[in-house]
Amino acid sequence: MLRQVDAILLPPPPHMVGDGFRVHGFFPGTHRLSSYRTSPFLLLDYNSEFEFPPSDKARGVDVHPHKGFETVTLAFKGEVAHHDSYGNTGVIESGDVQWMTAGSGILHKEYHSEKFTKSGGLFQMIQLWVNLPKRDKYTKPKYQELKKETFQNVVLKNHAGEAKIIAGKFEGQQGPANTFSPIQVIIFELKKGKTTTFTSKESWNTFILAAEGSAEINGQTLKTNNLAMLKNVGSEIQFTAFEDCKLVYLSGEPIDEPVVQYGPFVMNTKEEIQESINEFHSGKFGHLD
Ligand code: MN
Protein backbone atom coordinates (compact mmCIF):
# COMPACT_ATOMS: atom_id res chain seq x y z
CA MET A 1 0.00 0.00 0.00
CA LEU A 2 1.26 3.43 -0.98
CA ARG A 3 2.37 5.42 2.05
CA GLN A 4 0.40 8.62 2.46
CA VAL A 5 1.97 12.06 2.62
CA ASP A 6 0.81 13.81 5.79
CA ALA A 7 2.03 17.30 4.90
CA ILE A 8 4.42 19.23 2.71
CA LEU A 9 6.15 21.67 5.06
CA LEU A 10 7.52 24.93 3.69
CA PRO A 11 10.84 26.20 5.08
CA PRO A 12 10.12 28.55 8.02
CA PRO A 13 11.73 32.01 7.86
CA PRO A 14 15.46 31.59 8.48
CA HIS A 15 17.26 32.55 11.68
CA MET A 16 20.96 32.67 12.45
CA VAL A 17 22.65 30.13 14.70
CA GLY A 18 25.70 32.01 15.87
CA ASP A 19 26.82 34.02 12.85
CA GLY A 20 27.63 31.06 10.60
CA PHE A 21 24.45 29.10 10.06
CA ARG A 22 21.37 30.58 8.43
CA VAL A 23 18.79 27.91 9.13
CA HIS A 24 15.16 27.10 8.57
CA GLY A 25 14.02 25.34 11.74
CA PHE A 26 11.64 22.72 10.38
CA PHE A 27 11.19 21.19 13.81
CA PRO A 28 10.61 21.76 16.62
CA GLY A 29 9.24 25.26 16.28
CA THR A 30 7.20 26.86 13.55
CA HIS A 31 5.36 23.76 12.43
CA ARG A 32 4.66 22.76 16.05
CA LEU A 33 5.47 19.12 15.58
CA SER A 34 5.51 17.16 18.84
CA SER A 35 8.58 15.15 19.81
CA TYR A 36 6.29 12.12 19.59
CA ARG A 37 5.63 12.90 15.92
CA THR A 38 9.29 13.37 15.01
CA SER A 39 10.98 10.82 17.33
CA PRO A 40 13.75 9.68 17.28
CA PHE A 41 14.59 13.02 15.64
CA LEU A 42 14.46 16.07 17.91
CA LEU A 43 15.47 18.91 15.64
CA LEU A 44 15.90 19.57 11.95
CA ASP A 45 17.70 22.79 11.06
CA TYR A 46 18.26 23.33 7.37
CA ASN A 47 20.71 25.88 6.00
CA SER A 48 19.33 26.19 2.47
CA GLU A 49 21.84 27.28 -0.15
CA PHE A 50 23.18 30.66 0.93
CA GLU A 51 26.20 32.63 -0.18
CA PHE A 52 28.63 33.81 2.49
CA PRO A 53 31.14 36.46 1.38
CA PRO A 54 34.87 35.90 2.04
CA SER A 55 35.98 36.88 5.55
CA ASP A 56 39.07 37.12 7.74
CA LYS A 57 37.20 35.84 10.77
CA ALA A 58 35.54 32.42 10.84
CA ARG A 59 31.77 32.51 11.29
CA GLY A 60 30.05 29.94 13.45
CA VAL A 61 28.96 29.01 16.95
CA ASP A 62 31.32 29.33 19.91
CA VAL A 63 31.71 26.79 22.73
CA HIS A 64 28.41 25.27 23.88
CA PRO A 65 27.29 22.03 25.58
CA HIS A 66 25.16 19.08 24.47
CA LYS A 67 23.95 16.10 26.48
CA GLY A 68 21.66 13.11 25.99
CA PHE A 69 21.46 12.94 22.19
CA GLU A 70 23.46 13.10 18.95
CA THR A 71 24.09 16.00 16.57
CA VAL A 72 24.40 15.00 12.93
CA THR A 73 25.72 17.51 10.42
CA LEU A 74 25.36 16.89 6.68
CA ALA A 75 27.49 19.35 4.72
CA PHE A 76 26.30 19.65 1.13
CA LYS A 77 28.16 22.83 0.22
CA GLY A 78 30.85 24.62 2.21
CA GLU A 79 32.95 23.26 5.07
CA VAL A 80 32.62 23.18 8.85
CA ALA A 81 35.46 22.86 11.35
CA HIS A 82 34.75 21.20 14.67
CA HIS A 83 36.49 21.03 18.05
CA ASP A 84 35.26 19.35 21.22
CA SER A 85 36.22 18.92 24.86
CA TYR A 86 37.26 15.28 24.25
CA GLY A 87 40.03 16.45 21.94
CA ASN A 88 38.27 15.56 18.71
CA THR A 89 38.80 17.96 15.86
CA GLY A 90 38.17 17.88 12.15
CA VAL A 91 36.75 19.52 9.06
CA ILE A 92 33.55 18.31 7.45
CA GLU A 93 34.01 18.87 3.72
CA SER A 94 31.33 19.16 1.06
CA GLY A 95 29.41 15.89 0.88
CA ASP A 96 30.66 14.59 4.25
CA VAL A 97 28.77 13.95 7.46
CA GLN A 98 29.72 14.39 11.08
CA TRP A 99 27.93 12.24 13.61
CA MET A 100 28.62 13.43 17.15
CA THR A 101 27.30 11.50 20.11
CA ALA A 102 26.99 13.96 22.98
CA GLY A 103 25.95 11.16 25.36
CA SER A 104 26.93 11.97 28.96
CA GLY A 105 27.89 15.53 28.03
CA ILE A 106 30.34 17.40 25.84
CA LEU A 107 31.40 20.92 24.89
CA HIS A 108 32.04 21.79 21.28
CA LYS A 109 32.26 24.62 18.79
CA GLU A 110 31.32 24.68 15.11
CA TYR A 111 32.84 27.14 12.65
CA HIS A 112 33.26 27.57 8.91
CA SER A 113 36.60 26.02 7.95
CA GLU A 114 39.60 28.30 7.46
CA LYS A 115 39.52 27.57 3.72
CA PHE A 116 35.82 28.32 3.33
CA THR A 117 36.11 31.46 5.48
CA LYS A 118 38.78 32.84 3.13
CA SER A 119 37.08 31.85 -0.11
CA GLY A 120 33.45 32.40 0.87
CA GLY A 121 30.87 30.82 -1.40
CA LEU A 122 27.76 28.72 -1.33
CA PHE A 123 26.92 27.05 1.94
CA GLN A 124 24.24 24.38 2.35
CA MET A 125 23.87 22.11 5.33
CA ILE A 126 21.55 20.12 7.58
CA GLN A 127 21.86 19.72 11.31
CA LEU A 128 19.78 16.92 12.72
CA TRP A 129 19.45 16.06 16.40
CA VAL A 130 18.85 12.38 17.06
CA ASN A 131 17.63 11.34 20.50
CA LEU A 132 19.35 8.61 22.48
CA PRO A 133 17.33 5.89 24.19
CA LYS A 134 17.31 6.16 28.00
CA ARG A 135 19.77 3.25 28.28
CA ASP A 136 22.35 5.15 26.18
CA LYS A 137 22.02 8.72 27.43
CA TYR A 138 25.16 8.34 29.53
CA THR A 139 27.25 6.74 26.82
CA LYS A 140 30.75 8.16 26.44
CA PRO A 141 30.81 11.06 23.95
CA LYS A 142 32.23 10.16 20.56
CA TYR A 143 32.66 11.50 17.10
CA GLN A 144 32.20 9.74 13.75
CA GLU A 145 33.64 11.45 10.74
CA LEU A 146 31.80 9.95 7.78
CA LYS A 147 33.48 10.69 4.48
CA LYS A 148 31.32 10.57 1.37
CA GLU A 149 33.54 7.83 -0.06
CA THR A 150 32.35 5.53 2.72
CA PHE A 151 28.63 5.90 2.02
CA GLN A 152 27.12 2.70 0.63
CA ASN A 153 25.83 3.26 -2.90
CA VAL A 154 22.82 1.39 -4.22
CA VAL A 155 21.54 1.60 -7.79
CA LEU A 156 17.84 2.40 -7.62
CA LYS A 157 15.13 0.34 -9.29
CA ASN A 158 14.43 1.36 -12.91
CA HIS A 159 17.95 2.83 -12.99
CA ALA A 160 16.42 6.01 -11.63
CA GLY A 161 19.66 7.03 -9.97
CA GLU A 162 21.52 6.17 -6.78
CA ALA A 163 20.85 5.93 -3.07
CA LYS A 164 23.77 6.85 -0.83
CA ILE A 165 23.29 5.23 2.55
CA ILE A 166 24.79 7.12 5.47
CA ALA A 167 22.96 5.28 8.27
CA GLY A 168 20.83 2.18 8.42
CA LYS A 169 19.94 -0.46 5.88
CA PHE A 170 18.48 -0.09 2.42
CA GLU A 171 17.97 -2.86 -0.17
CA GLY A 172 20.24 -5.14 1.86
CA GLN A 173 23.11 -2.66 2.13
CA GLN A 174 24.30 -0.95 5.33
CA GLY A 175 25.53 2.62 5.75
CA PRO A 176 28.71 3.43 7.74
CA ALA A 177 27.20 5.31 10.72
CA ASN A 178 26.89 3.54 14.06
CA THR A 179 23.58 4.44 15.64
CA PHE A 180 21.96 3.67 18.99
CA SER A 181 18.44 3.07 17.66
CA PRO A 182 17.22 1.96 14.23
CA ILE A 183 17.51 4.87 11.81
CA GLN A 184 17.89 5.44 8.08
CA VAL A 185 19.67 8.50 6.68
CA ILE A 186 19.86 8.15 2.91
CA ILE A 187 20.50 10.57 0.08
CA PHE A 188 18.59 9.77 -3.09
CA GLU A 189 20.07 11.21 -6.26
CA LEU A 190 17.46 10.83 -8.97
CA LYS A 191 17.66 11.52 -12.68
CA LYS A 192 15.17 13.76 -14.44
CA GLY A 193 12.01 11.99 -15.57
CA LYS A 194 12.79 8.73 -13.76
CA THR A 195 10.56 6.89 -11.31
CA THR A 196 11.63 4.50 -8.59
CA THR A 197 9.92 2.62 -5.78
CA PHE A 198 10.99 1.12 -2.48
CA THR A 199 9.53 -0.11 0.78
CA SER A 200 9.72 1.98 3.94
CA LYS A 201 9.09 1.01 7.56
CA GLU A 202 5.48 1.99 8.18
CA SER A 203 5.87 2.56 11.93
CA TRP A 204 9.02 4.71 11.62
CA ASN A 205 8.62 8.47 11.52
CA THR A 206 9.74 9.55 8.07
CA PHE A 207 10.70 12.87 6.44
CA ILE A 208 12.03 13.73 2.99
CA LEU A 209 13.79 17.01 2.24
CA ALA A 210 14.33 18.19 -1.34
CA ALA A 211 17.85 19.60 -1.11
CA GLU A 212 18.10 20.03 -4.89
CA GLY A 213 15.48 19.88 -7.61
CA SER A 214 11.92 18.76 -7.22
CA ALA A 215 10.06 15.48 -7.33
CA GLU A 216 6.73 13.82 -6.87
CA ILE A 217 6.40 11.70 -3.76
CA ASN A 218 3.44 9.37 -3.76
CA GLY A 219 1.43 11.81 -5.83
CA GLN A 220 2.45 14.98 -3.97
CA THR A 221 4.80 17.58 -5.38
CA LEU A 222 7.89 18.31 -3.29
CA LYS A 223 9.68 21.45 -4.38
CA THR A 224 13.25 22.46 -3.59
CA ASN A 225 13.82 23.21 0.12
CA ASN A 226 10.46 21.75 1.17
CA LEU A 227 10.04 18.87 3.60
CA ALA A 228 7.57 16.02 3.18
CA MET A 229 6.26 14.41 6.36
CA LEU A 230 4.78 10.98 5.76
CA LYS A 231 1.91 9.33 7.60
CA ASN A 232 2.58 6.08 9.40
CA VAL A 233 0.09 4.39 7.10
CA GLY A 234 1.27 2.29 4.17
CA SER A 235 4.86 1.42 3.33
CA GLU A 236 5.45 1.76 -0.41
CA ILE A 237 7.17 4.94 -1.58
CA GLN A 238 7.36 6.14 -5.15
CA PHE A 239 9.62 8.98 -6.27
CA THR A 240 9.37 10.60 -9.69
CA ALA A 241 12.01 13.22 -10.45
CA PHE A 242 10.77 16.33 -12.27
CA GLU A 243 14.42 17.24 -12.78
CA ASP A 244 17.73 15.89 -11.52
CA CYS A 245 17.23 16.01 -7.77
CA LYS A 246 18.71 15.24 -4.39
CA LEU A 247 16.29 14.02 -1.71
CA VAL A 248 17.37 13.50 1.89
CA TYR A 249 15.47 10.61 3.44
CA LEU A 250 15.23 10.54 7.25
CA SER A 251 13.42 7.70 8.93
CA GLY A 252 13.62 6.24 12.41
CA GLU A 253 11.92 3.98 14.88
CA PRO A 254 10.21 6.18 17.48
CA ILE A 255 11.74 6.05 20.96
CA ASP A 256 8.75 5.59 23.23
CA GLU A 257 10.14 7.41 26.28
CA PRO A 258 9.48 10.82 27.84
CA VAL A 259 11.44 13.72 26.35
CA VAL A 260 12.39 16.54 28.71
CA GLN A 261 14.44 19.21 26.97
CA TYR A 262 16.19 22.27 28.27
CA GLY A 263 18.10 23.92 25.43
CA PRO A 264 21.02 21.66 24.53
CA PHE A 265 20.16 19.01 27.16
CA VAL A 266 17.64 16.29 26.31
CA MET A 267 16.85 13.83 29.07
CA ASN A 268 13.89 11.80 30.37
CA THR A 269 13.09 13.65 33.62
CA LYS A 270 13.29 17.16 35.11
CA GLU A 271 15.67 15.83 37.76
CA GLU A 272 18.09 14.68 35.06
CA ILE A 273 17.92 18.13 33.46
CA GLN A 274 18.80 19.80 36.77
CA GLU A 275 21.64 17.31 37.19
CA SER A 276 22.85 18.16 33.65
CA ILE A 277 22.87 21.90 34.41
CA ASN A 278 24.83 21.24 37.61
CA GLU A 279 27.34 19.04 35.77
CA PHE A 280 27.78 21.68 33.08
CA HIS A 281 28.43 24.43 35.64
CA SER A 282 30.83 22.27 37.64
CA GLY A 283 32.99 21.61 34.57
CA LYS A 284 32.12 17.92 34.20
CA PHE A 285 31.76 18.18 30.41
CA GLY A 286 35.45 19.01 30.11
CA HIS A 287 37.17 22.15 28.93
CA LEU A 288 37.38 23.84 25.55
CA ASP A 289 38.87 27.23 24.68
MN1 MN B 1 26.34 22.12 18.66
PDB file of C-alpha atoms in Angstrom, residues 6 10 61 70 89 91 96 196 213 250 255 273:
ATOM      1  CA  ASP A   6       0.808  13.811   5.793  1.00  0.00           C
ATOM      2  CA  LEU A  10       7.520  24.934   3.694  1.00  0.00           C
ATOM      3  CA  VAL A  61      28.964  29.010  16.947  1.00  0.00           C
ATOM      4  CA  GLU A  70      23.462  13.105  18.952  1.00  0.00           C
ATOM      5  CA  THR A  89      38.797  17.955  15.859  1.00  0.00           C
ATOM      6  CA  VAL A  91      36.755  19.519   9.064  1.00  0.00           C
ATOM      7  CA  ASP A  96      30.659  14.591   4.248  1.00  0.00           C
ATOM      8  CA  THR A 196      11.633   4.500  -8.590  1.00  0.00           C
ATOM      9  CA  GLY A 213      15.485  19.882  -7.606  1.00  0.00           C
ATOM     10  CA  LEU A 250      15.230  10.540   7.246  1.00  0.00           C
ATOM     11  CA  ILE A 255      11.736   6.054  20.956  1.00  0.00           C
ATOM     12  CA  ILE A 273      17.916  18.126  33.461  1.00  0.00           C
TER      13      ILE A 273
END
